[in-house]
Tab-separated table of C-alpha atoms and ligand atoms in Angstrom:
chain	number	residue	atom	x	y	z
A	1	UNK	CA	2.458	89.630	-226.192
A	2	UNK	CA	2.299	86.025	-226.594
A	3	UNK	CA	-1.272	84.764	-225.670
A	4	UNK	CA	-3.972	87.519	-226.898
A	5	UNK	CA	-7.831	87.441	-226.652
A	6	UNK	CA	-9.935	88.427	-229.470
A	7	UNK	CA	-13.297	89.405	-228.432
A	8	UNK	CA	-16.433	89.268	-231.069
A	9	UNK	CA	-13.876	87.709	-233.783
A	10	UNK	CA	-16.480	86.279	-234.913
A	11	UNK	CA	-18.084	89.499	-236.440
A	12	UNK	CA	-17.366	91.600	-238.524
A	13	UNK	CA	-13.994	93.336	-237.738
A	14	UNK	CA	-12.790	91.174	-235.252
A	15	UNK	CA	-12.750	88.104	-237.528
A	16	UNK	CA	-10.499	90.743	-240.525
A	17	UNK	CA	-8.519	91.369	-237.121
A	18	UNK	CA	-7.745	87.658	-236.175
A	19	UNK	CA	-7.248	87.240	-239.760
A	20	UNK	CA	-3.861	89.965	-240.784
A	21	UNK	CA	-2.542	89.086	-237.116
A	22	UNK	CA	-2.439	84.997	-237.610
A	23	UNK	CA	-0.829	85.766	-241.286
A	24	UNK	CA	1.788	89.457	-239.907
A	25	UNK	CA	2.586	87.486	-236.307
A	26	UNK	CA	3.880	83.945	-236.048
A	27	UNK	CA	3.994	84.233	-232.366
A	28	UNK	CA	1.408	84.940	-230.721
A	29	UNK	CA	-1.872	82.461	-229.958
A	30	UNK	CA	-5.657	83.543	-230.482
A	31	UNK	CA	-7.975	82.592	-228.587
A	32	UNK	CA	-11.571	83.851	-229.902
A	33	UNK	CA	-14.274	84.279	-227.207
A	34	UNK	CA	-17.352	84.892	-229.750
A	35	UNK	CA	-21.603	83.958	-227.858
A	36	UNK	CA	-22.559	84.180	-232.201
A	37	UNK	CA	-25.406	85.957	-232.219
A	38	UNK	CA	-26.469	87.075	-235.245
A	39	UNK	CA	-24.181	89.014	-236.252
A	40	UNK	CA	-21.253	86.090	-235.497
A	41	UNK	CA	-20.567	83.081	-237.607
A	42	UNK	CA	-17.960	81.120	-238.069
A	43	UNK	CA	-18.326	80.673	-241.900
A	44	UNK	CA	-15.920	83.887	-241.014
A	45	UNK	CA	-12.883	82.420	-240.578
A	46	UNK	CA	-13.364	78.632	-242.171
A	47	UNK	CA	-10.260	79.597	-244.060
A	48	UNK	CA	-7.906	79.582	-240.857
A	49	UNK	CA	-10.518	78.318	-238.615
A	50	UNK	CA	-7.641	74.868	-237.876
A	51	UNK	CA	-4.317	76.679	-237.342
A	52	UNK	CA	-2.681	75.565	-235.224
A	53	UNK	CA	-2.019	78.799	-232.749
A	54	UNK	CA	-6.325	80.110	-233.269
A	55	UNK	CA	-8.893	78.253	-230.753
A	56	UNK	CA	-12.339	78.898	-231.031
A	57	UNK	CA	-14.785	78.597	-228.206
A	58	UNK	CA	-18.262	79.663	-227.890
A	59	UNK	CA	-19.371	81.743	-225.104
A	60	UNK	CA	-20.788	85.317	-223.664
A	61	UNK	CA	-18.035	88.005	-222.562
A	62	UNK	CA	-21.375	87.564	-219.695
A	63	UNK	CA	-19.878	85.156	-218.114
A	64	UNK	CA	-17.497	85.861	-215.182
A	65	UNK	CA	-16.700	82.435	-215.023
A	66	UNK	CA	-16.563	81.300	-218.472
A	67	UNK	CA	-14.410	84.506	-219.248
A	68	UNK	CA	-12.195	84.308	-216.499
A	69	UNK	CA	-11.110	80.168	-217.004
A	70	UNK	CA	-10.148	81.083	-220.234
A	71	UNK	CA	-8.294	84.192	-219.268
A	72	UNK	CA	-6.623	81.414	-216.783
A	73	UNK	CA	-6.400	78.627	-219.156
A	74	UNK	CA	-4.635	80.018	-222.172
A	75	UNK	CA	-2.867	82.434	-219.676
A	76	UNK	CA	-4.161	86.044	-221.875
A	77	UNK	CA	-2.405	88.664	-220.982
A	78	UNK	CA	-3.731	90.937	-223.762
A	79	UNK	CA	-6.807	90.907	-224.783
A	80	UNK	CA	-8.237	92.443	-227.738
A	81	UNK	CA	-12.400	93.875	-226.950
A	82	UNK	CA	-14.242	93.605	-230.143
A	83	UNK	CA	-17.157	92.459	-228.981
A	84	UNK	CA	-20.239	94.678	-229.215
A	85	UNK	CA	-23.843	94.487	-230.103
A	86	UNK	CA	-23.261	96.666	-232.999
A	87	UNK	CA	-26.112	98.020	-235.027
A	88	UNK	CA	-26.814	101.544	-234.422
A	89	UNK	CA	-30.972	100.711	-236.292
A	90	UNK	CA	-31.402	97.521	-234.356
A	91	UNK	CA	-30.409	99.919	-230.717
A	92	UNK	CA	-33.109	102.001	-231.882
A	93	UNK	CA	-35.337	98.781	-232.562
A	94	UNK	CA	-34.564	96.721	-228.580
A	95	UNK	CA	-31.648	99.115	-226.473
A	96	UNK	CA	-31.999	96.440	-224.049
A	97	UNK	CA	-28.938	93.947	-225.681
A	98	UNK	CA	-26.908	97.036	-226.023
A	99	UNK	CA	-26.129	98.072	-221.685
A	100	UNK	CA	-25.780	93.761	-221.509
A	101	UNK	CA	-23.625	93.261	-223.848
A	102	UNK	CA	-21.833	96.714	-224.684
A	103	UNK	CA	-21.373	98.057	-220.677
A	104	UNK	CA	-22.315	94.316	-218.588
A	105	UNK	CA	-20.185	92.649	-220.647
A	106	UNK	CA	-16.877	95.271	-220.607
A	107	UNK	CA	-17.773	95.499	-217.160
A	108	UNK	CA	-17.213	91.634	-216.627
A	109	UNK	CA	-13.834	91.099	-218.923
A	110	UNK	CA	-12.431	94.034	-216.816
A	111	UNK	CA	-13.506	92.928	-213.558
A	112	UNK	CA	-12.329	89.823	-215.011
A	113	UNK	CA	-8.906	90.198	-215.521
A	114	UNK	CA	-8.263	92.598	-212.598
A	115	UNK	CA	-8.686	89.937	-210.732
A	116	UNK	CA	-6.412	87.723	-212.981
A	117	UNK	CA	-3.671	89.922	-213.902
A	118	UNK	CA	-3.235	92.668	-210.917
A	119	UNK	CA	-2.803	89.157	-208.461
A	120	UNK	CA	-0.550	87.785	-210.846
A	121	UNK	CA	2.759	87.009	-208.479
A	122	UNK	CA	4.643	85.544	-212.110
A	123	UNK	CA	4.628	89.126	-214.835
A	124	UNK	CA	4.780	92.985	-213.693
A	125	UNK	CA	1.949	94.672	-214.702
A	126	UNK	CA	2.874	95.945	-217.407
A	127	UNK	CA	3.421	92.714	-219.351
A	128	UNK	CA	-1.317	93.260	-219.518
A	129	UNK	CA	-2.882	94.593	-222.271
A	130	UNK	CA	-6.424	96.173	-222.607
A	131	UNK	CA	-6.981	96.854	-225.522
A	132	UNK	CA	-10.949	98.460	-225.578
A	133	UNK	CA	-12.564	99.215	-229.530
A	134	UNK	CA	-15.007	101.781	-229.805
A	135	UNK	CA	-16.850	104.168	-232.307
A	136	UNK	CA	-15.849	107.467	-233.011
A	137	UNK	CA	-20.216	107.960	-232.658
A	138	UNK	CA	-19.301	108.407	-229.061
A	139	UNK	CA	-18.752	112.307	-229.963
A	140	UNK	CA	-22.474	112.889	-231.358
A	141	UNK	CA	-22.757	114.748	-234.298
A	142	UNK	CA	-20.801	117.253	-236.136
A	143	UNK	CA	-22.678	120.724	-237.587
A	144	UNK	CA	-21.087	120.484	-241.642
A	145	UNK	CA	-18.210	123.474	-240.167
A	146	UNK	CA	-17.691	122.193	-236.761
A	147	UNK	CA	-14.197	121.106	-236.286
A	148	UNK	CA	-13.634	116.923	-236.200
A	149	UNK	CA	-13.526	114.820	-233.805
A	150	UNK	CA	-10.245	114.568	-231.710
A	151	UNK	CA	-9.025	112.814	-228.530
A	152	UNK	CA	-10.134	115.203	-225.874
A	153	UNK	CA	-13.862	115.853	-227.677
A	154	UNK	CA	-16.206	116.019	-225.004
A	155	UNK	CA	-18.511	112.198	-225.889
A	156	UNK	CA	-22.246	113.419	-226.357
A	157	UNK	CA	-23.439	110.420	-227.574
A	158	UNK	CA	-27.188	109.864	-229.682
A	159	UNK	CA	-28.067	106.453	-229.889
A	160	UNK	CA	-28.277	103.601	-227.278
A	161	UNK	CA	-25.766	102.641	-229.845
A	162	UNK	CA	-23.198	105.205	-228.423
A	163	UNK	CA	-24.653	105.563	-225.644
A	164	UNK	CA	-24.092	101.849	-224.084
A	165	UNK	CA	-20.296	102.332	-226.396
A	166	UNK	CA	-19.907	105.587	-224.449
A	167	UNK	CA	-20.750	103.911	-220.881
A	168	UNK	CA	-17.984	100.504	-221.890
A	169	UNK	CA	-15.232	103.884	-222.705
A	170	UNK	CA	-15.691	105.166	-219.366
A	171	UNK	CA	-15.636	102.037	-217.653
A	172	UNK	CA	-12.106	100.819	-219.074
A	173	UNK	CA	-11.076	104.418	-219.183
A	174	UNK	CA	-12.044	103.734	-214.823
A	175	UNK	CA	-9.991	99.852	-214.934
A	176	UNK	CA	-7.554	102.606	-215.218
A	177	UNK	CA	-7.541	105.409	-213.251
A	178	UNK	CA	-8.658	103.603	-210.077
A	179	UNK	CA	-6.564	99.898	-210.539
A	180	UNK	CA	-3.962	101.223	-212.717
A	181	UNK	CA	-4.888	98.815	-214.928
A	182	UNK	CA	-3.079	98.947	-217.982
A	183	UNK	CA	-5.599	99.980	-221.301
A	184	UNK	CA	-5.968	101.558	-224.646
A	185	UNK	CA	-9.073	102.862	-226.619
A	186	UNK	CA	-9.591	103.220	-229.958
A	187	UNK	CA	-12.192	104.994	-231.074
A	188	UNK	CA	-13.336	104.033	-235.036
A	189	UNK	CA	-14.820	105.771	-237.390
A	190	UNK	CA	-17.293	103.633	-239.688
A	191	UNK	CA	-15.225	100.539	-241.571
A	192	UNK	CA	-16.159	98.545	-243.998
A	193	UNK	CA	-14.623	95.977	-246.220
A	194	UNK	CA	-14.487	92.467	-246.575
A	195	UNK	CA	-16.776	89.843	-244.026
A	196	UNK	CA	-18.620	93.195	-243.409
A	197	UNK	CA	-23.135	91.291	-242.868
A	198	UNK	CA	-25.212	92.783	-245.115
A	199	UNK	CA	-26.602	94.893	-242.253
A	200	UNK	CA	-24.961	97.959	-242.804
A	201	UNK	CA	-25.325	100.403	-245.149
A	202	UNK	CA	-22.043	99.898	-248.166
A	203	UNK	CA	-22.364	95.518	-248.537
A	204	UNK	CA	-26.575	96.446	-247.987
A	205	UNK	CA	-26.361	98.706	-251.699
A	206	UNK	CA	-23.484	95.452	-253.912
A	207	UNK	CA	-26.016	93.632	-252.348
A	208	UNK	CA	-29.259	95.666	-253.783
A	209	UNK	CA	-27.691	96.434	-256.958
A	210	UNK	CA	-26.502	92.794	-257.605
A	211	UNK	CA	-29.626	91.652	-257.320
A	212	UNK	CA	-31.263	95.131	-258.957
A	213	UNK	CA	-33.063	95.425	-255.502
A	214	UNK	CA	-34.223	99.526	-254.176
A	215	UNK	CA	-31.965	100.670	-252.616
A	216	UNK	CA	-32.717	102.801	-249.780
A	217	UNK	CA	-31.707	106.254	-248.247
A	218	UNK	CA	-32.284	107.353	-244.870
A	219	UNK	CA	-33.592	110.325	-244.969
A	220	UNK	CA	-32.105	112.892	-248.013
A	221	UNK	CA	-29.275	111.255	-247.708
A	222	UNK	CA	-26.279	114.775	-246.713
A	223	UNK	CA	-25.106	112.756	-243.723
A	224	UNK	CA	-21.488	112.087	-243.614
A	225	UNK	CA	-19.520	109.361	-242.772
A	226	UNK	CA	-15.843	109.285	-242.248
A	227	UNK	CA	-14.972	105.666	-244.151
A	228	UNK	CA	-12.014	103.502	-243.205
A	229	UNK	CA	-11.269	100.217	-244.940
A	230	UNK	CA	-11.651	97.261	-241.736
A	231	UNK	CA	-7.406	96.268	-242.531
A	232	UNK	CA	-5.835	99.942	-241.721
A	233	UNK	CA	-8.555	99.191	-238.501
A	234	UNK	CA	-6.168	96.171	-238.232
A	235	UNK	CA	-3.043	98.271	-239.081
A	236	UNK	CA	-4.072	101.034	-235.743
A	237	UNK	CA	-4.896	98.357	-233.591
A	238	UNK	CA	-1.682	96.222	-234.126
A	239	UNK	CA	-0.124	99.637	-233.804
A	240	UNK	CA	-1.891	101.064	-230.402
A	241	UNK	CA	-1.464	97.289	-229.393
A	242	UNK	CA	2.675	97.939	-229.927
A	243	UNK	CA	3.360	101.290	-229.496
A	244	UNK	CA	1.074	103.328	-228.039
A	245	UNK	CA	0.768	104.757	-224.632
A	246	UNK	CA	-0.763	103.582	-221.776
A	247	UNK	CA	-4.378	105.179	-220.905
A	248	UNK	CA	-4.269	106.905	-223.695
A	249	UNK	CA	-6.986	106.584	-226.441
A	250	UNK	CA	-6.318	106.816	-230.144
A	251	UNK	CA	-8.779	107.884	-233.129
A	252	UNK	CA	-8.434	106.065	-235.894
A	253	UNK	CA	-10.130	107.294	-239.677
A	254	UNK	CA	-9.969	106.757	-242.985
A	255	UNK	CA	-9.492	109.925	-243.986
A	256	UNK	CA	-13.105	109.874	-247.268
A	257	UNK	CA	-16.449	111.677	-245.732
A	258	UNK	CA	-18.072	111.514	-248.806
A	259	UNK	CA	-21.937	112.132	-247.932
A	260	UNK	CA	-24.404	108.914	-247.722
A	261	UNK	CA	-25.829	110.103	-251.871
A	262	UNK	CA	-22.930	110.588	-253.150
A	263	UNK	CA	-21.127	106.988	-250.996
A	264	UNK	CA	-24.201	105.111	-253.237
A	265	UNK	CA	-23.920	106.755	-256.622
A	266	UNK	CA	-19.856	105.583	-257.206
A	267	UNK	CA	-20.807	101.981	-255.972
A	268	UNK	CA	-23.621	102.288	-257.907
A	269	UNK	CA	-21.229	103.674	-259.844
A	270	UNK	CA	-18.848	100.621	-259.771
A	271	UNK	CA	-21.461	99.023	-259.990
A	272	UNK	CA	-22.626	99.686	-263.839
A	273	UNK	CA	-18.903	98.545	-263.686
A	274	UNK	CA	-18.436	95.064	-263.430
A	275	UNK	CA	-21.962	93.809	-263.404
A	276	UNK	CA	-23.817	95.524	-265.894
A	277	UNK	CA	-26.773	93.205	-265.469
A	278	UNK	CA	-29.163	96.243	-263.189
A	279	UNK	CA	-27.284	99.157	-265.210
A	280	UNK	CA	-27.689	102.034	-264.564
A	281	UNK	CA	-28.188	101.556	-260.588
A	282	UNK	CA	-28.354	105.074	-259.291
A	283	UNK	CA	-32.096	104.473	-260.989
A	284	UNK	CA	-32.216	101.541	-257.896
A	285	UNK	CA	-31.316	104.835	-255.450
A	286	UNK	CA	-35.127	105.825	-252.783
A	287	UNK	CA	-35.074	108.294	-250.381
A	288	UNK	CA	-36.646	106.585	-247.272
A	289	UNK	CA	-37.985	107.221	-243.915
A	290	UNK	CA	-35.551	108.149	-241.180
A	291	UNK	CA	-33.892	107.278	-238.915
A	292	UNK	CA	-34.305	108.454	-235.610
A	293	UNK	CA	-31.875	110.747	-233.404
A	294	UNK	CA	-29.325	110.432	-237.086
A	295	UNK	CA	-26.667	111.991	-236.899
A	296	UNK	CA	-25.460	114.741	-239.000
A	297	UNK	CA	-21.622	114.339	-239.676
A	298	UNK	CA	-18.872	112.048	-238.212
A	299	UNK	CA	-15.233	113.253	-239.008
A	300	UNK	CA	-12.345	111.920	-237.100
A	301	UNK	CA	-9.090	113.959	-235.886
A	302	UNK	CA	-6.806	110.970	-236.803
A	303	UNK	CA	-3.015	114.099	-235.880
A	304	UNK	CA	-2.666	112.228	-232.846
A	305	UNK	CA	-2.224	108.387	-234.359
A	306	UNK	CA	-0.360	110.177	-236.511
A	307	UNK	CA	1.634	111.636	-235.558
A	308	UNK	CA	2.726	109.559	-232.855
A	309	UNK	CA	2.634	106.103	-234.337
A	310	UNK	CA	3.064	106.821	-237.387
A	311	UNK	CA	-0.829	104.995	-238.657
A	312	UNK	CA	-2.647	106.579	-241.657
A	313	UNK	CA	-4.818	105.449	-243.654
A	314	UNK	CA	-3.886	103.204	-247.171
A	315	UNK	CA	-6.991	102.787	-248.681
A	316	UNK	CA	-8.422	106.172	-250.224
A	317	UNK	CA	-12.175	105.314	-251.189
A	318	UNK	CA	-11.587	104.606	-254.330
A	319	UNK	CA	-9.171	101.731	-253.656
A	320	UNK	CA	-11.317	99.788	-251.108
A	321	UNK	CA	-14.968	99.781	-252.297
A	322	UNK	CA	-13.175	98.144	-255.630
A	323	UNK	CA	-11.634	95.855	-253.369
A	324	UNK	CA	-14.779	95.530	-251.444
A	325	UNK	CA	-16.804	95.048	-254.197
A	326	UNK	CA	-14.753	92.619	-256.066
A	327	UNK	CA	-14.572	90.400	-252.401
A	328	UNK	CA	-18.356	90.210	-252.561
A	329	UNK	CA	-18.773	89.331	-256.229
A	330	UNK	CA	-16.543	86.563	-255.239
A	331	UNK	CA	-17.925	85.201	-252.601
A	332	UNK	CA	-21.710	83.813	-253.174
A	333	UNK	CA	-21.218	80.447	-250.873
A	334	UNK	CA	-20.823	82.933	-248.090
A	335	UNK	CA	-23.301	85.258	-248.406
A	336	UNK	CA	-26.414	83.042	-248.718
A	337	UNK	CA	-25.157	81.555	-246.052
A	338	UNK	CA	-24.990	84.227	-243.937
A	339	UNK	CA	-28.188	85.492	-244.637
A	340	UNK	CA	-29.326	82.202	-244.234
A	341	UNK	CA	-28.140	81.362	-241.047
A	342	UNK	CA	-28.629	84.578	-239.546
A	343	UNK	CA	-32.620	85.532	-240.029
A	344	UNK	CA	-31.492	88.438	-242.751
A	345	UNK	CA	-34.549	88.411	-244.484
A	346	UNK	CA	-36.330	89.053	-241.299
A	347	UNK	CA	-34.077	92.122	-240.212
A	348	UNK	CA	-35.415	93.184	-243.655
A	349	UNK	CA	-39.005	93.163	-243.311
A	350	UNK	CA	-38.941	94.508	-239.551
A	351	UNK	CA	-36.928	97.671	-240.789
A	352	UNK	CA	-37.479	98.380	-243.683
A	353	UNK	CA	-41.212	97.554	-243.751
A	354	UNK	CA	-41.302	100.563	-242.298
A	355	UNK	CA	-39.414	102.928	-244.297
A	356	UNK	CA	-42.014	102.668	-247.353
A	357	UNK	CA	-39.603	101.263	-249.967
A	358	UNK	CA	-41.633	100.606	-252.858
A	359	UNK	CA	-40.920	97.626	-254.731
B	1	LIG	P1	-19.772	92.942	-235.300
B	1	LIG	O1	-21.402	93.040	-235.322
B	1	LIG	O2	-20.197	92.947	-236.900
B	1	LIG	O3	-19.241	91.976	-234.467
B	1	LIG	C1	-19.442	91.302	-232.733
B	1	LIG	C2	-19.076	90.337	-232.304
B	1	LIG	O4	-19.429	90.247	-231.232
B	1	LIG	C3	-19.854	89.293	-233.128
B	1	LIG	O5	-18.707	88.215	-233.833
B	1	LIG	C4	-21.004	88.752	-232.192
B	1	LIG	O6	-21.193	87.595	-231.639
B	1	LIG	C5	-20.008	89.093	-230.738
B	1	LIG	N1	-21.346	89.165	-229.965
B	1	LIG	C6	-22.267	89.977	-229.760
B	1	LIG	N2	-22.694	89.782	-227.973
B	1	LIG	C7	-21.585	88.576	-227.425
B	1	LIG	C8	-21.655	88.973	-226.017
B	1	LIG	N3	-21.918	89.006	-225.255
B	1	LIG	N4	-20.366	87.834	-225.958
B	1	LIG	C9	-19.552	87.614	-226.213
B	1	LIG	N5	-19.086	87.950	-227.958
B	1	LIG	C10	-20.524	88.557	-228.637
B	1	LIG	O7	-19.445	94.364	-235.311
B	1	LIG	P2	-18.779	94.962	-235.418
B	1	LIG	O8	-18.636	96.214	-236.546
B	1	LIG	O9	-17.036	94.353	-235.511
B	1	LIG	O10	-17.458	96.162	-235.265
B	1	LIG	C11	-16.523	95.418	-234.139
B	1	LIG	C12	-16.345	96.219	-232.625
B	1	LIG	O11	-16.208	97.165	-233.514
B	1	LIG	C13	-17.364	96.393	-231.866
B	1	LIG	O12	-17.186	96.831	-230.053
B	1	LIG	C14	-17.937	97.971	-232.503
B	1	LIG	O13	-19.014	98.768	-232.021
B	1	LIG	C15	-17.170	98.070	-232.599
B	1	LIG	N6	-16.541	99.675	-233.850
B	1	LIG	C16	-17.363	98.942	-235.502
B	1	LIG	C17	-17.227	99.911	-236.724
B	1	LIG	C18	-17.814	99.657	-238.274
B	1	LIG	O14	-18.494	100.673	-238.620
B	1	LIG	N7	-18.776	98.103	-237.595
B	1	LIG	C19	-16.371	101.114	-235.474
B	1	LIG	C20	-16.010	101.718	-234.936
B	1	LIG	C21	-16.049	99.968	-233.937
B	2	LIG	P1	-24.812	102.024	-240.558
B	2	LIG	O1	-24.301	101.178	-242.003
B	2	LIG	O2	-25.695	101.346	-240.238
B	2	LIG	O3	-24.008	102.645	-240.173
B	2	LIG	P2	-23.486	103.414	-238.736
B	2	LIG	O4	-24.764	104.093	-238.716
B	2	LIG	O5	-22.866	102.844	-237.550
B	2	LIG	O6	-23.042	104.843	-239.769
B	2	LIG	O7	-25.385	103.312	-240.997
B	2	LIG	C1	-24.176	104.513	-242.672
B	2	LIG	C2	-25.126	106.014	-242.705
B	2	LIG	O8	-25.999	105.565	-243.444
B	2	LIG	C3	-25.949	106.412	-242.316
B	2	LIG	O9	-25.482	107.551	-241.547
B	2	LIG	C4	-26.921	105.360	-241.686
B	2	LIG	C5	-27.308	105.640	-243.183
B	2	LIG	N1	-28.046	104.058	-243.672
B	2	LIG	C6	-29.104	104.355	-244.752
B	2	LIG	O10	-28.657	105.703	-245.673
B	2	LIG	N2	-29.585	103.747	-245.966
B	2	LIG	C7	-29.506	102.683	-245.078
B	2	LIG	O11	-30.352	101.137	-245.427
B	2	LIG	C8	-28.411	101.710	-244.059
B	2	LIG	C9	-28.184	100.388	-243.040
B	2	LIG	C10	-28.097	103.431	-243.621
């Protein structure tokens, strides 16, 4: 592995992965292909943009000619595919872009590597890898007493987002079975950590607490997510790239399954400690209109990656949340830029206006 193409590297997890790779591996060159949608920003990569082992290309993964050229020009042997539309609420408002990027975009990339890698006379196929980043949401929703998702749990996606990710997972798998393309897939649970766009639950709660604004909890707040610190996710991906078995999928989870109300309350408590201006912050919590088709519970069984690749998450929920809050409190300028750049206010009005949040 020498020349890695990261798609969606200007987003939350992709930018963390690029930073992780540049810091831990000295021999690898990275090309980042990103369309810079509302969710992507070069602000996320400001500190590394001059690194000579890193190159940014602005472009769309649905553009076959561009992707082909990038893979050829940079002699790409490994694709780590993060680029996607990633927010469930936005997929409910407007699913079309999710079909385009998540399904057609993944298909386009697979077609590019199929035409280039399968015809490469210099290197055997074993020298290449297409790693697809997916989500636990493809497995659907668990009842409270049901066993956690494992790699063979049948797919049952419930939102346009998870359905589009499920479709892309199936395409990746099919390209391995049909054409022998060397692929791996990972399905990860909800990530949190530095550089997450503040439309997702954890950064949204931190920011609203910081500003003394209402903290919106959908429905009864008893939904359960399996929270994974983003660096733990990056380490897991790296282990799969190095030692994962071709054609296999790996579940990645954080071993943390609080209810939304519990996690919001923990963040409020930490904010009381770090920034007491608006304390007690839990008085800001407001129960608002629920998300349609809201999945009740996700939980990941991580025995496979733990036994085969020796990976378990390093961060506990407490340690990961502390790191995250400290990062957001220190990066006010980043926040300002991200919110100005990406029409954040428009999304807040669109999503929360109709949910009945009281000022
Ligand atoms: P994100 O929304 O923060 O970033 C997505 C990035 O992809 C952005 O930089 C955006 O500009 C880029 N992008 C979007 N459409 C593109 C296109 N057509 N062409 C090129 N670039 C495009 O997402 P994230 O949270 O970093 O998630 C990354 C991946 O991880 C996604 O595939 C997502 O499904 C998966 N995932 C996310 C989570 C999570 O909790 N965030 C959990 C599990 C899996
Ligand atoms: P989110 O961060 O959007 O991730 P996902 O939908 O992919 O799990 O939401 C995490 C959980 O938090 C989910 O159950 C929805 C809930 N939620 C709220 O209660 N209030 C909010 O304002 C947001 C954005 C999410």
